[in-house]
Coordinates of C-alpha atoms in Angstrom, one line a residue:
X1 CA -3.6 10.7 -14.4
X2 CA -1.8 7.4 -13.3
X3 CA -1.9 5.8 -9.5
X4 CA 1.6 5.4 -9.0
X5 CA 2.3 2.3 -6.7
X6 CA 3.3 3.1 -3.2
X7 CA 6.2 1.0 -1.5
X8 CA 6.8 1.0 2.1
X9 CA 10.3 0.4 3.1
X10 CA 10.9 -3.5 4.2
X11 CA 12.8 -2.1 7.4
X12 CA 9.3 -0.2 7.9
X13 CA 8.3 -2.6 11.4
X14 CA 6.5 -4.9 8.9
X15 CA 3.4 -3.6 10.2
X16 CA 1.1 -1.9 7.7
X17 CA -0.7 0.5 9.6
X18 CA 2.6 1.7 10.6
X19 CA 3.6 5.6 9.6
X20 CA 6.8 5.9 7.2
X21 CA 8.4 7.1 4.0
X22 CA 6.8 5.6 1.1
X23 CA 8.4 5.8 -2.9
X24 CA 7.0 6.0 -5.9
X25 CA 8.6 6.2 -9.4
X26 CA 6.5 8.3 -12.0
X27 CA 6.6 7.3 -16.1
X28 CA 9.0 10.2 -16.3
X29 CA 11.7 8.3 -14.5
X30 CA 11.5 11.1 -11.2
X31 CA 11.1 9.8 -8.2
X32 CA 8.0 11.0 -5.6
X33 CA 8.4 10.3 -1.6
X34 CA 6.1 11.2 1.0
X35 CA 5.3 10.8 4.6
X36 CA 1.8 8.1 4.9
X37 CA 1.0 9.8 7.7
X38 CA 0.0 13.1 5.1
X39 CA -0.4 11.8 1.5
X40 CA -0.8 15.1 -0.2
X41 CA 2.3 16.3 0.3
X42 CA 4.8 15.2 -2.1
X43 CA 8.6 15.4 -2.8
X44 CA 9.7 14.9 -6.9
X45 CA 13.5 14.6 -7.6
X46 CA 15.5 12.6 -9.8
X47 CA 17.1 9.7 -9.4
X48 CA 20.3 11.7 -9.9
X49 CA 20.2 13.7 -7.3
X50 CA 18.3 11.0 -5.0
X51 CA 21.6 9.2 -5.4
X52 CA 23.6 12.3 -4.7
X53 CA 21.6 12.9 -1.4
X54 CA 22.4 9.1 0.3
X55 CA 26.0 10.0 -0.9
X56 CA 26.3 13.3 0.7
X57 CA 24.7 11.7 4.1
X58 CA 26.5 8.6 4.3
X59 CA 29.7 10.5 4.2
X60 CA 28.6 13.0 7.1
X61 CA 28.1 16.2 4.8
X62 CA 26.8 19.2 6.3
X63 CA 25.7 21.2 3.4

């Protein structure tokens, strides 16, 4: 299996230790997230509907 690579958000205080959402893309192309304050639980989506998630939010869906 591969170690995907991690990445903190810049706006994440800058401070390492710090608890956020971190990102990972698999060889696949999906996306992972999780929370660094519990590492085993993972989300997997696609890009696609990543993209249609920050759409629906940043126009104040609630659905």
């Amino acid at each position: 299996m591969r170690v995907l690579d991690w990445q903190k958000s810049s706006y994440s205080s800058g401070n390492p230790d710090s608890n956020c959402l971190e990102v990972a893309s698999t060889p696949s192309g999906h996306l992972r997230f999780r929370e660094s304050e519990d590492p085993g639980t993972v989300l997997l989506t696609t890009p696609a509907r990543w993209a249609a998630l920050l759409r629906l939010a940043g126009a104040g869906a609630t659905h």
